[in-house]
Amino acid sequence: MTWQTRVLVIANQTAESEELLRALKERAQGGQTAFRLLVPAGPSARDQAATRLATAVERMRAAGLDVEGELAHDSDPLIAVQEAWDPRSYDEIVVSTLPTGVSKWLQVDLPHRVAKLTDAPVKHVVAQRQQAAHAPA
């Protein structure tokens, strides 16, 4: 049986970004890797987040990645990670944010807080806003 690395990916506005897709493809080159894309979304943004999630998963699969998607129950990304994280299920985490100055997640130091919460390796990917047709201007 071949070892498979399981990676939890946290993204919202950047879920469809080229930067995230490129980072996941690079990670997958290191051996068999399965990804779970988790998109935090509160009650008022669930429809838009679900659309973003579906599009991102479809794009990632088309690029040859083994990926599943999940809509988190909370819009707070740290709470979403806390609810999803299980060290028996995941080996590492990727946090995708907008750039400094724009990202609310970076304002709360999310990558470091996730690392501290989970005690897992965390890779931070900085991406631009989503580029899909349904993206807000």
GROMACS .gro file of N, CA, C and O in nm:
model
  548
    1MET      N    1   0.084  -0.119   0.000
    1MET     CA    2   0.000   0.000   0.000
    1MET      C    3   0.089   0.125   0.000
    1MET      O    4   0.181   0.137   0.078
    2THR      N    5   0.060   0.217  -0.087
    2THR     CA    6   0.137   0.340  -0.099
    2THR      C    7   0.086   0.444  -0.002
    2THR      O    8  -0.034   0.463   0.013
    3TRP      N    9   0.179   0.514   0.062
    3TRP     CA   10   0.144   0.619   0.156
    3TRP      C   11   0.085   0.738   0.080
    3TRP      O   12   0.134   0.776  -0.025
    4GLN      N   13  -0.021   0.795   0.134
    4GLN     CA   14  -0.084   0.912   0.074
    4GLN      C   15  -0.087   1.024   0.177
    4GLN      O   16  -0.137   1.005   0.287
    5THR      N   17  -0.033   1.137   0.140
    5THR     CA   18  -0.037   1.254   0.227
    5THR      C   19  -0.173   1.321   0.213
    5THR      O   20  -0.221   1.340   0.102
    6ARG      N   21  -0.234   1.356   0.325
    6ARG     CA   22  -0.365   1.423   0.325
    6ARG      C   23  -0.344   1.567   0.369
    6ARG      O   24  -0.286   1.593   0.475
    7VAL      N   25  -0.394   1.660   0.287
    7VAL     CA   26  -0.372   1.803   0.312
    7VAL      C   27  -0.507   1.873   0.324
    7VAL      O   28  -0.592   1.863   0.236
    8LEU      N   29  -0.525   1.945   0.434
    8LEU     CA   30  -0.643   2.029   0.454
    8LEU      C   31  -0.610   2.166   0.397
    8LEU      O   32  -0.509   2.226   0.433
    9VAL      N   33  -0.693   2.215   0.307
    9VAL     CA   34  -0.672   2.344   0.241
    9VAL      C   35  -0.783   2.439   0.285
    9VAL      O   36  -0.900   2.408   0.269
   10ILE      N   37  -0.744   2.555   0.338
   10ILE     CA   38  -0.840   2.655   0.383
   10ILE      C   39  -0.832   2.774   0.288
   10ILE      O   40  -0.726   2.835   0.273
   11ALA      N   41  -0.943   2.805   0.224
   11ALA     CA   42  -0.947   2.918   0.131
   11ALA      C   43  -1.091   2.966   0.121
   11ALA      O   44  -1.185   2.891   0.145
   12ASN      N   45  -1.108   3.092   0.083
   12ASN     CA   46  -1.241   3.143   0.057
   12ASN      C   47  -1.235   3.222  -0.073
   12ASN      O   48  -1.253   3.165  -0.180
   13GLN      N   49  -1.206   3.351  -0.065
   13GLN     CA   50  -1.202   3.433  -0.185
   13GLN      C   51  -1.093   3.390  -0.282
   13GLN      O   52  -1.099   3.422  -0.400
   14THR      N   53  -0.995   3.317  -0.234
   14THR     CA   54  -0.883   3.275  -0.318
   14THR      C   55  -0.894   3.129  -0.363
   14THR      O   56  -0.800   3.077  -0.423
   15ALA      N   57  -1.005   3.064  -0.336
   15ALA     CA   58  -1.019   2.921  -0.366
   15ALA      C   59  -0.999   2.890  -0.514
   15ALA      O   60  -0.948   2.784  -0.549
   16GLU      N   61  -1.035   2.981  -0.602
   16GLU     CA   62  -1.024   2.959  -0.746
   16GLU      C   63  -0.897   3.020  -0.806
   16GLU      O   64  -0.880   3.019  -0.927
   17SER      N   65  -0.809   3.068  -0.723
   17SER     CA   66  -0.693   3.141  -0.773
   17SER      C   67  -0.589   3.051  -0.840
   17SER      O   68  -0.573   2.934  -0.805
   18GLU      N   69  -0.520   3.109  -0.935
   18GLU     CA   70  -0.409   3.040  -1.002
   18GLU      C   71  -0.299   3.007  -0.902
   18GLU      O   72  -0.236   2.902  -0.911
   19GLU      N   73  -0.274   3.098  -0.808
   19GLU     CA   74  -0.167   3.078  -0.710
   19GLU      C   75  -0.193   2.955  -0.623
   19GLU      O   76  -0.101   2.875  -0.599
   20LEU      N   77  -0.317   2.936  -0.580
   20LEU     CA   78  -0.349   2.819  -0.499
   20LEU      C   79  -0.339   2.693  -0.583
   20LEU      O   80  -0.281   2.593  -0.540
   21LEU      N   81  -0.394   2.695  -0.702
   21LEU     CA   82  -0.387   2.579  -0.790
   21LEU      C   83  -0.242   2.540  -0.816
   21LEU      O   84  -0.205   2.422  -0.807
   22ARG      N   85  -0.158   2.636  -0.844
   22ARG     CA   86  -0.016   2.611  -0.869
   22ARG      C   87   0.051   2.549  -0.745
   22ARG      O   88   0.126   2.452  -0.756
   23ALA      N   89   0.021   2.603  -0.628
   23ALA     CA   90   0.081   2.551  -0.504
   23ALA      C   91   0.038   2.407  -0.477
   23ALA      O   92   0.120   2.324  -0.435
   24LEU      N   93  -0.088   2.375  -0.502
   24LEU     CA   94  -0.136   2.239  -0.480
   24LEU      C   95  -0.077   2.142  -0.582
   24LEU      O   96  -0.042   2.028  -0.547
   25LYS      N   97  -0.062   2.186  -0.705
   25LYS     CA   98   0.000   2.102  -0.806
   25LYS      C   99   0.146   2.074  -0.770
   25LYS      O  100   0.193   1.960  -0.783
   26GLU      N  101   0.216   2.175  -0.721
   26GLU     CA  102   0.355   2.156  -0.678
   26GLU      C  103   0.361   2.058  -0.562
   26GLU      O  104   0.448   1.971  -0.557
   27ARG      N  105   0.268   2.071  -0.467
   27ARG     CA  106   0.266   1.981  -0.351
   27ARG      C  107   0.240   1.838  -0.395
   27ARG      O  108   0.299   1.743  -0.343
   28ALA      N  109   0.151   1.819  -0.492
   28ALA     CA  110   0.116   1.686  -0.540
   28ALA      C  111   0.232   1.618  -0.612
   28ALA      O  112   0.237   1.495  -0.619
   29GLN      N  113   0.327   1.695  -0.662
   29GLN     CA  114   0.443   1.637  -0.729
   29GLN      C  115   0.535   1.564  -0.632
   29GLN      O  116   0.616   1.482  -0.673
   30GLY      N  117   0.520   1.589  -0.503
   30GLY     CA  118   0.603   1.527  -0.401
   30GLY      C  119   0.559   1.386  -0.364
   30GLY      O  120   0.616   1.327  -0.273
   31GLY      N  121   0.459   1.332  -0.428
   31GLY     CA  122   0.409   1.199  -0.396
   31GLY      C  123   0.258   1.200  -0.392
   31GLY      O  124   0.195   1.303  -0.412
   32GLN      N  125   0.199   1.085  -0.368
   32GLN     CA  126   0.053   1.076  -0.366
   32GLN      C  127  -0.004   1.168  -0.259
   32GLN      O  128   0.032   1.158  -0.141
   33THR      N  129  -0.091   1.258  -0.303
   33THR     CA  130  -0.146   1.359  -0.214
   33THR      C  131  -0.296   1.373  -0.240
   33THR      O  132  -0.339   1.382  -0.355
   34ALA      N  133  -0.373   1.378  -0.133
   34ALA     CA  134  -0.517   1.404  -0.142
   34ALA      C  135  -0.546   1.532  -0.066
   34ALA      O  136  -0.493   1.555   0.042
   35PHE      N  137  -0.629   1.616  -0.124
   35PHE     CA  138  -0.662   1.745  -0.067
   35PHE      C  139  -0.809   1.751  -0.028
   35PHE      O  140  -0.894   1.695  -0.095
   36ARG      N  141  -0.838   1.825   0.079
   36ARG     CA  142  -0.975   1.861   0.115
   36ARG      C  143  -0.978   2.012   0.123
   36ARG      O  144  -0.912   2.072   0.208
   37LEU      N  145  -1.054   2.074   0.032
   37LEU     CA  146  -1.070   2.219   0.029
   37LEU      C  147  -1.185   2.258   0.120
   37LEU      O  148  -1.299   2.218   0.098
   38LEU      N  149  -1.155   2.334   0.223
   38LEU     CA  150  -1.254   2.380   0.320
   38LEU      C  151  -1.276   2.529   0.300
   38LEU      O  152  -1.181   2.608   0.307
   39VAL      N  153  -1.400   2.567   0.273
   39VAL     CA  154  -1.435   2.707   0.253
   39VAL      C  155  -1.525   2.752   0.367
   39VAL      O  156  -1.639   2.707   0.377
   40PRO      N  157  -1.474   2.838   0.456
   40PRO     CA  158  -1.556   2.890   0.565
   40PRO      C  159  -1.666   2.982   0.511
   40PRO      O  160  -1.640   3.066   0.425
   41ALA      N  161  -1.789   2.963   0.561
   41ALA     CA  162  -1.899   3.046   0.513
   41ALA      C  163  -2.009   3.052   0.617
   41ALA      O  164  -2.055   2.948   0.664
   42GLY      N  165  -2.050   3.172   0.650
   42GLY     CA  166  -2.162   3.191   0.741
   42GLY      C  167  -2.293   3.185   0.667
   42GLY      O  168  -2.297   3.172   0.545
   43PRO      N  169  -2.404   3.196   0.739
   43PRO     CA  170  -2.537   3.183   0.679
   43PRO      C  171  -2.564   3.281   0.564
   43PRO      O  172  -2.628   3.245   0.467
   44SER      N  173  -2.514   3.402   0.573
   44SER     CA  174  -2.545   3.502   0.470
   44SER      C  175  -2.464   3.484   0.342
   44SER      O  176  -2.499   3.541   0.239
   45ALA      N  177  -2.358   3.405   0.345
   45ALA     CA  178  -2.272   3.392   0.227
   45ALA      C  179  -2.262   3.249   0.177
   45ALA      O  180  -2.176   3.218   0.096
   46ARG      N  181  -2.348   3.161   0.222
   46ARG     CA  182  -2.335   3.018   0.188
   46ARG      C  183  -2.354   2.990   0.040
   46ARG      O  184  -2.281   2.908  -0.017
   47ASP      N  185  -2.450   3.054  -0.025
   47ASP     CA  186  -2.474   3.026  -0.167
   47ASP      C  187  -2.353   3.065  -0.252
   47ASP      O  188  -2.309   2.987  -0.337
   48GLN      N  189  -2.301   3.183  -0.228
   48GLN     CA  190  -2.185   3.230  -0.303
   48GLN      C  191  -2.063   3.142  -0.274
   48GLN      O  192  -1.989   3.105  -0.364
   49ALA      N  193  -2.044   3.105  -0.148
   49ALA     CA  194  -1.931   3.019  -0.111
   49ALA      C  195  -1.945   2.880  -0.172
   49ALA      O  196  -1.846   2.821  -0.215
   50ALA      N  197  -2.067   2.827  -0.176
   50ALA     CA  198  -2.089   2.695  -0.235
   50ALA      C  199  -2.056   2.695  -0.384
   50ALA      O  200  -1.996   2.600  -0.435
   51THR      N  201  -2.093   2.801  -0.453
   51THR     CA  202  -2.060   2.814  -0.595
   51THR      C  203  -1.909   2.822  -0.614
   51THR      O  204  -1.852   2.756  -0.701
   52ARG      N  205  -1.844   2.903  -0.532
   52ARG     CA  206  -1.698   2.918  -0.539
   52ARG      C  207  -1.630   2.784  -0.513
   52ARG      O  208  -1.536   2.745  -0.582
   53LEU      N  209  -1.678   2.712  -0.413
   53LEU     CA  210  -1.622   2.581  -0.378
   53LEU      C  211  -1.637   2.483  -0.494
   53LEU      O  212  -1.540   2.416  -0.532
   54ALA      N  213  -1.755   2.473  -0.550
   54ALA     CA  214  -1.779   2.379  -0.660
   54ALA      C  215  -1.690   2.409  -0.780
   54ALA      O  216  -1.632   2.318  -0.840
   55THR      N  217  -1.679   2.536  -0.814
   55THR     CA  218  -1.595   2.575  -0.927
   55THR      C  219  -1.449   2.544  -0.901
   55THR      O  220  -1.378   2.493  -0.987
   56ALA      N  221  -1.402   2.573  -0.779
   56ALA     CA  222  -1.262   2.547  -0.744
   56ALA      C  223  -1.231   2.398  -0.748
   56ALA      O  224  -1.128   2.357  -0.803
   57VAL      N  225  -1.318   2.316  -0.692
   57VAL     CA  226  -1.296   2.171  -0.690
   57VAL      C  227  -1.294   2.117  -0.833
   57VAL      O  228  -1.208   2.036  -0.868
   58GLU      N  229  -1.386   2.163  -0.914
   58GLU     CA  230  -1.390   2.119  -1.054
   58GLU      C  231  -1.260   2.154  -1.127
   58GLU      O  232  -1.204   2.072  -1.199
   59ARG      N  233  -1.212   2.275  -1.105
   59ARG     CA  234  -1.086   2.320  -1.167
   59ARG      C  235  -0.967   2.238  -1.119
   59ARG      O  236  -0.878   2.202  -1.197
   60MET      N  237  -0.963   2.211  -0.989
   60MET     CA  238  -0.852   2.134  -0.932
   60MET      C  239  -0.852   1.991  -0.983
   60MET      O  240  -0.747   1.935  -1.015
   61ARG      N  241  -0.969   1.931  -0.993
   61ARG     CA  242  -0.979   1.795  -1.047
   61ARG      C  243  -0.937   1.792  -1.193
   61ARG      O  244  -0.870   1.698  -1.237
   62ALA      N  245  -0.978   1.894  -1.269
   62ALA     CA  246  -0.939   1.902  -1.411
   62ALA      C  247  -0.787   1.913  -1.426
   62ALA      O  248  -0.732   1.871  -1.528
   63ALA      N  249  -0.722   1.966  -1.323
   63ALA     CA  250  -0.576   1.977  -1.325
   63ALA      C  251  -0.509   1.849  -1.276
   63ALA      O  252  -0.387   1.844  -1.263
   64GLY      N  253  -0.589   1.746  -1.247
   64GLY     CA  254  -0.534   1.618  -1.208
   64GLY      C  255  -0.516   1.597  -1.058
   64GLY      O  256  -0.454   1.500  -1.016
   65LEU      N  257  -0.572   1.686  -0.977
   65LEU     CA  258  -0.557   1.675  -0.833
   65LEU      C  259  -0.668   1.588  -0.773
   65LEU      O  260  -0.783   1.592  -0.819
   66ASP      N  261  -0.634   1.513  -0.670
   66ASP     CA  262  -0.730   1.436  -0.592
   66ASP      C  263  -0.783   1.530  -0.485
   66ASP      O  264  -0.714   1.558  -0.387
   67VAL      N  265  -0.902   1.584  -0.504
   67VAL     CA  266  -0.954   1.685  -0.413
   67VAL      C  267  -1.102   1.665  -0.386
   67VAL      O  268  -1.177   1.625  -0.474
   68GLU      N  269  -1.139   1.689  -0.261
   68GLU     CA  270  -1.279   1.693  -0.220
   68GLU      C  271  -1.304   1.831  -0.163
   68GLU      O  272  -1.212   1.897  -0.116
   69GLY      N  273  -1.428   1.874  -0.164
   69GLY     CA  274  -1.461   2.006  -0.112
   69GLY      C  275  -1.559   1.996   0.003
   69GLY      O  276  -1.638   1.902   0.012
   70GLU      N  277  -1.550   2.095   0.089
   70GLU     CA  278  -1.642   2.100   0.204
   70GLU      C  279  -1.670   2.246   0.238
   70GLU      O  280  -1.579   2.328   0.246
   71LEU      N  281  -1.797   2.275   0.260
   71LEU     CA  282  -1.838   2.407   0.306
   71LEU      C  283  -1.842   2.403   0.458
   71LEU      O  284  -1.914   2.321   0.516
   72ALA      N  285  -1.761   2.486   0.521
   72ALA     CA  286  -1.756   2.488   0.668
   72ALA      C  287  -1.887   2.544   0.723
   72ALA      O  288  -1.959   2.616   0.655
   73HIS      N  289  -1.912   2.514   0.849
   73HIS     CA  290  -2.035   2.560   0.913
   73HIS      C  291  -2.022   2.699   0.971
   73HIS      O  292  -2.121   2.758   1.012
   74ASP      N  293  -1.901   2.752   0.974
   74ASP     CA  294  -1.877   2.882   1.035
   74ASP      C  295  -1.796   2.970   0.940
   74ASP      O  296  -1.712   2.920   0.866
   75SER      N  297  -1.820   3.099   0.943
   75SER     CA  298  -1.745   3.190   0.858
   75SER      C  299  -1.608   3.224   0.916
   75SER      O  300  -1.520   3.270   0.844
   76ASP      N  301  -1.588   3.199   1.044
   76ASP     CA  302  -1.458   3.223   1.107
   76ASP      C  303  -1.364   3.109   1.066
   76ASP      O  304  -1.389   2.993   1.101
   77PRO      N  305  -1.256   3.140   0.995
   77PRO     CA  306  -1.170   3.032   0.945
   77PRO      C  307  -1.103   2.952   1.056
   77PRO      O  308  -1.080   2.832   1.040
   78LEU      N  309  -1.071   3.015   1.168
   78LEU     CA  310  -1.007   2.942   1.277
   78LEU      C  311  -1.105   2.841   1.340
   78LEU      O  312  -1.068   2.727   1.370
   79ILE      N  313  -1.229   2.881   1.355
   79ILE     CA  314  -1.331   2.788   1.406
   79ILE      C  315  -1.354   2.676   1.304
   79ILE      O  316  -1.366   2.559   1.341
   80ALA      N  317  -1.355   2.711   1.176
   80ALA     CA  318  -1.373   2.609   1.071
   80ALA      C  319  -1.260   2.506   1.076
   80ALA      O  320  -1.285   2.386   1.066
   81VAL      N  321  -1.138   2.552   1.094
   81VAL     CA  322  -1.024   2.460   1.104
   81VAL      C  323  -1.038   2.375   1.229
   81VAL      O  324  -1.017   2.253   1.226
   82GLN      N  325  -1.072   2.437   1.340
   82GLN     CA  326  -1.086   2.365   1.465
   82GLN      C  327  -1.189   2.252   1.452
   82GLN      O  328  -1.169   2.142   1.502
   83GLU      N  329  -1.299   2.279   1.382
   83GLU     CA  330  -1.403   2.179   1.363
   83GLU      C  331  -1.360   2.068   1.267
   83GLU      O  332  -1.398   1.952   1.283
   84ALA      N  333  -1.280   2.102   1.167
   84ALA     CA  334  -1.241   2.005   1.064
   84ALA      C  335  -1.114   1.927   1.099
   84ALA      O  336  -1.095   1.814   1.054
   85TRP      N  337  -1.027   1.986   1.179
   85TRP     CA  338  -0.895   1.928   1.203
   85TRP      C  339  -0.903   1.798   1.284
   85TRP      O  340  -0.966   1.791   1.388
   86ASP      N  341  -0.837   1.697   1.231
   86ASP     CA  342  -0.819   1.570   1.301
   86ASP      C  343  -0.680   1.521   1.260
   86ASP      O  344  -0.658   1.491   1.142
   87PRO      N  345  -0.586   1.512   1.353
   87PRO     CA  346  -0.450   1.473   1.317
   87PRO      C  347  -0.442   1.331   1.261
   87PRO      O  348  -0.344   1.296   1.196
   88ARG      N  349  -0.546   1.251   1.280
   88ARG     CA  350  -0.549   1.117   1.220
   88ARG      C  351  -0.592   1.122   1.075
   88ARG      O  352  -0.571   1.027   1.000
   89SER      N  353  -0.652   1.235   1.033
   89SER     CA  354  -0.704   1.247   0.897
   89SER      C  355  -0.618   1.333   0.806
   89SER      O  356  -0.625   1.320   0.684
   90TYR      N  357  -0.540   1.423   0.864
   90TYR     CA  358  -0.460   1.517   0.784
   90TYR      C  359  -0.317   1.521   0.833
   90TYR      O  360  -0.289   1.507   0.951
   91ASP      N  361  -0.227   1.545   0.737
   91ASP     CA  362  -0.084   1.552   0.768
   91ASP      C  363  -0.032   1.696   0.770
   91ASP      O  364   0.065   1.725   0.839
   92GLU      N  365  -0.095   1.781   0.692
   92GLU     CA  366  -0.051   1.920   0.683
   92GLU      C  367  -0.166   2.008   0.637
   92GLU      O  368  -0.272   1.958   0.599
   93ILE      N  369  -0.140   2.140   0.638
   93ILE     CA  370  -0.245   2.238   0.606
   93ILE      C  371  -0.189   2.342   0.510
   93ILE      O  372  -0.073   2.382   0.522
   94VAL      N  373  -0.274   2.387   0.418
   94VAL     CA  374  -0.243   2.501   0.331
   94VAL      C  375  -0.347   2.607   0.362
   94VAL      O  376  -0.467   2.579   0.361
   95VAL      N  377  -0.301   2.728   0.391
   95VAL     CA  378  -0.389   2.842   0.413
   95VAL      C  379  -0.368   2.940   0.298
   95VAL      O  380  -0.257   2.987   0.277
   96SER      N  381  -0.473   2.969   0.225
   96SER     CA  382  -0.465   3.061   0.111
   96SER      C  383  -0.535   3.192   0.148
   96SER      O  384  -0.652   3.191   0.187
   97THR      N  385  -0.461   3.301   0.137
   97THR     CA  386  -0.515   3.433   0.173
   97THR      C  387  -0.494   3.533   0.060
   97THR      O  388  -0.413   3.511  -0.030
   98LEU      N  389  -0.562   3.642   0.072
   98LEU     CA  390  -0.534   3.758  -0.012
   98LEU      C  391  -0.405   3.822   0.038
   98LEU      O  392  -0.357   3.788   0.146
   99PRO      N  393  -0.348   3.916  -0.036
   99PRO     CA  394  -0.224   3.980   0.007
   99PRO      C  395  -0.241   4.065   0.134
   99PRO      O  396  -0.351   4.106   0.170
  100THR      N  397  -0.128   4.091   0.199
  100THR     CA  398  -0.125   4.179   0.316
  100THR      C  399  -0.190   4.312   0.281
  100THR      O  400  -0.170   4.366   0.173
  101GLY      N  401  -0.265   4.367   0.374
  101GLY     CA  402  -0.334   4.494   0.351
  101GLY      C  403  -0.475   4.476   0.300
  101GLY      O  404  -0.560   4.563   0.317
  102VAL      N  405  -0.503   4.362   0.238
  102VAL     CA  406  -0.636   4.332   0.186
  102VAL      C  407  -0.699   4.218   0.265
  102VAL      O  408  -0.819   4.215   0.287
  103SER      N  409  -0.617   4.127   0.311
  103SER     CA  410  -0.664   4.005   0.375
  103SER      C  411  -0.705   4.025   0.520
  103SER      O  412  -0.625   4.065   0.605
  104LYS      N  413  -0.830   3.994   0.550
  104LYS     CA  414  -0.876   3.995   0.689
  104LYS      C  415  -0.813   3.879   0.765
  104LYS      O  416  -0.789   3.888   0.885
  105TRP      N  417  -0.787   3.770   0.695
  105TRP     CA  418  -0.726   3.654   0.759
  105TRP      C  419  -0.584   3.683   0.804
  105TRP      O  420  -0.541   3.634   0.909
  106LEU      N  421  -0.511   3.763   0.729
  106LEU     CA  422  -0.375   3.799   0.770
  106LEU      C  423  -0.378   3.901   0.884
  106LEU      O  424  -0.286   3.904   0.966
  107GLN      N  425  -0.481   3.982   0.890
  107GLN     CA  426  -0.493   4.078   0.999
  107GLN      C  427  -0.504   4.007   1.134
  107GLN      O  428  -0.463   4.063   1.236
  108VAL      N  429  -0.556   3.884   1.133
  108VAL     CA  430  -0.566   3.807   1.258
  108VAL      C  431  -0.457   3.699   1.265
  108VAL      O  432  -0.462   3.612   1.350
  109ASP      N  433  -0.359   3.707   1.173
  109ASP     CA  434  -0.244   3.617   1.172
  109ASP      C  435  -0.288   3.470   1.161
  109ASP      O  436  -0.237   3.382   1.232
  110LEU      N  437  -0.382   3.444   1.070
  110LEU     CA  438  -0.441   3.311   1.059
  110LEU      C  439  -0.340   3.199   1.035
  110LEU      O  440  -0.347   3.096   1.104
  111PRO      N  441  -0.245   3.211   0.943
  111PRO     CA  442  -0.153   3.098   0.922
  111PRO      C  443  -0.081   3.055   1.051
  111PRO      O  444  -0.072   2.935   1.080
  112HIS      N  445  -0.034   3.151   1.129
  112HIS     CA  446   0.036   3.116   1.253
  112HIS      C  447  -0.060   3.061   1.359
  112HIS      O  448  -0.025   2.970   1.434
  113ARG      N  449  -0.179   3.115   1.363
  113ARG     CA  450  -0.277   3.066   1.461
  113ARG      C  451  -0.321   2.924   1.428
  113ARG      O  452  -0.342   2.842   1.517
  114VAL      N  453  -0.334   2.893   1.299
  114VAL     CA  454  -0.369   2.757   1.258
  114VAL      C  455  -0.256   2.660   1.295
  114VAL      O  456  -0.280   2.551   1.346
  115ALA      N  457  -0.132   2.702   1.272
  115ALA     CA  458  -0.017   2.618   1.307
  115ALA      C  459  -0.014   2.592   1.458
  115ALA      O  460   0.010   2.479   1.502
  116LYS      N  461  -0.040   2.694   1.535
  116LYS     CA  462  -0.040   2.679   1.681
  116LYS      C  463  -0.154   2.589   1.728
  116LYS      O  464  -0.136   2.505   1.816
  117LEU      N  465  -0.272   2.606   1.669
  117LEU     CA  466  -0.389   2.527   1.706
  117LEU      C  467  -0.372   2.379   1.674
  117LEU      O  468  -0.408   2.293   1.753
  118THR      N  469  -0.314   2.350   1.557
  118THR     CA  470  -0.309   2.212   1.509
  118THR      C  471  -0.175   2.143   1.533
  118THR      O  472  -0.168   2.021   1.526
  119ASP      N  473  -0.070   2.220   1.555
  119ASP     CA  474   0.066   2.167   1.566
  119ASP      C  475   0.104   2.089   1.440
  119ASP      O  476   0.172   1.987   1.447
  120ALA      N  477   0.057   2.136   1.327
  120ALA     CA  478   0.084   2.072   1.198
  120ALA      C  479   0.163   2.168   1.109
  120ALA      O  480   0.158   2.289   1.129
  121PRO      N  481   0.234   2.115   1.010
  121PRO     CA  482   0.300   2.202   0.914
  121PRO      C  483   0.195   2.282   0.836
  121PRO      O  484   0.097   2.227   0.787
  122VAL      N  485   0.217   2.413   0.826
  122VAL     CA  486   0.124   2.502   0.755
  122VAL      C  487   0.199   2.577   0.648
  122VAL      O  488   0.300   2.641   0.675
  123LYS      N  489   0.148   2.567   0.525
  123LYS     CA  490   0.203   2.645   0.413
  123LYS      C  491   0.106   2.759   0.386
  123LYS      O  492  -0.015   2.738   0.378
  124HIS      N  493   0.159   2.880   0.372
  124HIS     CA  494   0.077   2.997   0.343
  124HIS      C  495   0.093   3.032   0.196
  124HIS      O  496   0.204   3.053   0.148
  125VAL      N  497  -0.019   3.041   0.125
  125VAL     CA  498  -0.021   3.081  -0.016
  125VAL      C  499  -0.088   3.216  -0.025
  125VAL      O  500  -0.199   3.234   0.025
  126VAL      N  501  -0.021   3.313  -0.086
  126VAL     CA  502  -0.079   3.445  -0.107
  126VAL      C  503  -0.130   3.450  -0.251
  126VAL      O  504  -0.056   3.424  -0.344
  127ALA      N  505  -0.257   3.481  -0.265
  127ALA     CA  506  -0.321   3.481  -0.396
  127ALA      C  507  -0.399   3.609  -0.417
  127ALA      O  508  -0.432   3.680  -0.322
  128GLN      N  509  -0.430   3.635  -0.542
  128GLN     CA  510  -0.514   3.749  -0.576
  128GLN      C  511  -0.659   3.706  -0.564
  128GLN      O  512  -0.690   3.589  -0.544
  129ARG      N  513  -0.750   3.801  -0.578
  129ARG     CA  514  -0.892   3.767  -0.573
  129ARG      C  515  -0.926   3.666  -0.681
  129ARG      O  516  -0.858   3.657  -0.782
  130GLN      N  517  -1.033   3.594  -0.658
  130GLN     CA  518  -1.077   3.495  -0.757
  130GLN      C  519  -1.094   3.560  -0.892
  130GLN      O  520  -1.128   3.676  -0.904
  131GLN      N  521  -1.073   3.480  -0.996
  131GLN     CA  522  -1.076   3.533  -1.131
  131GLN      C  523  -1.189   3.474  -1.214
  131GLN      O  524  -1.191   3.487  -1.335
  132ALA      N  525  -1.282   3.407  -1.149
  132ALA     CA  526  -1.392   3.343  -1.221
  132ALA      C  527  -1.493   3.447  -1.268
  132ALA      O  528  -1.496   3.561  -1.220
  133ALA      N  529  -1.578   3.405  -1.358
  133ALA     CA  530  -1.676   3.495  -1.417
  133ALA      C  531  -1.773   3.552  -1.316
  133ALA      O  532  -1.823   3.662  -1.332
  134HIS      N  533  -1.800   3.478  -1.207
  134HIS     CA  534  -1.896   3.526  -1.108
  134HIS      C  535  -1.831   3.611  -1.000
  134HIS      O  536  -1.894   3.649  -0.904
  135ALA      N  537  -1.702   3.640  -1.015
  135ALA     CA  538  -1.631   3.718  -0.913
  135ALA      C  539  -1.681   3.862  -0.913
  135ALA      O  540  -1.704   3.921  -1.017
  136PRO      N  541  -1.696   3.921  -0.793
  136PRO     CA  542  -1.738   4.061  -0.787
  136PRO      C  543  -1.627   4.152  -0.837
  136PRO      O  544  -1.510   4.119  -0.826
  137ALA      N  545  -1.664   4.262  -0.892
  137ALA     CA  546  -1.565   4.355  -0.948
  137ALA      C  547  -1.487   4.427  -0.840
  137ALA      O  548  -1.522   4.439  -0.731
   0.00000   0.00000   0.00000
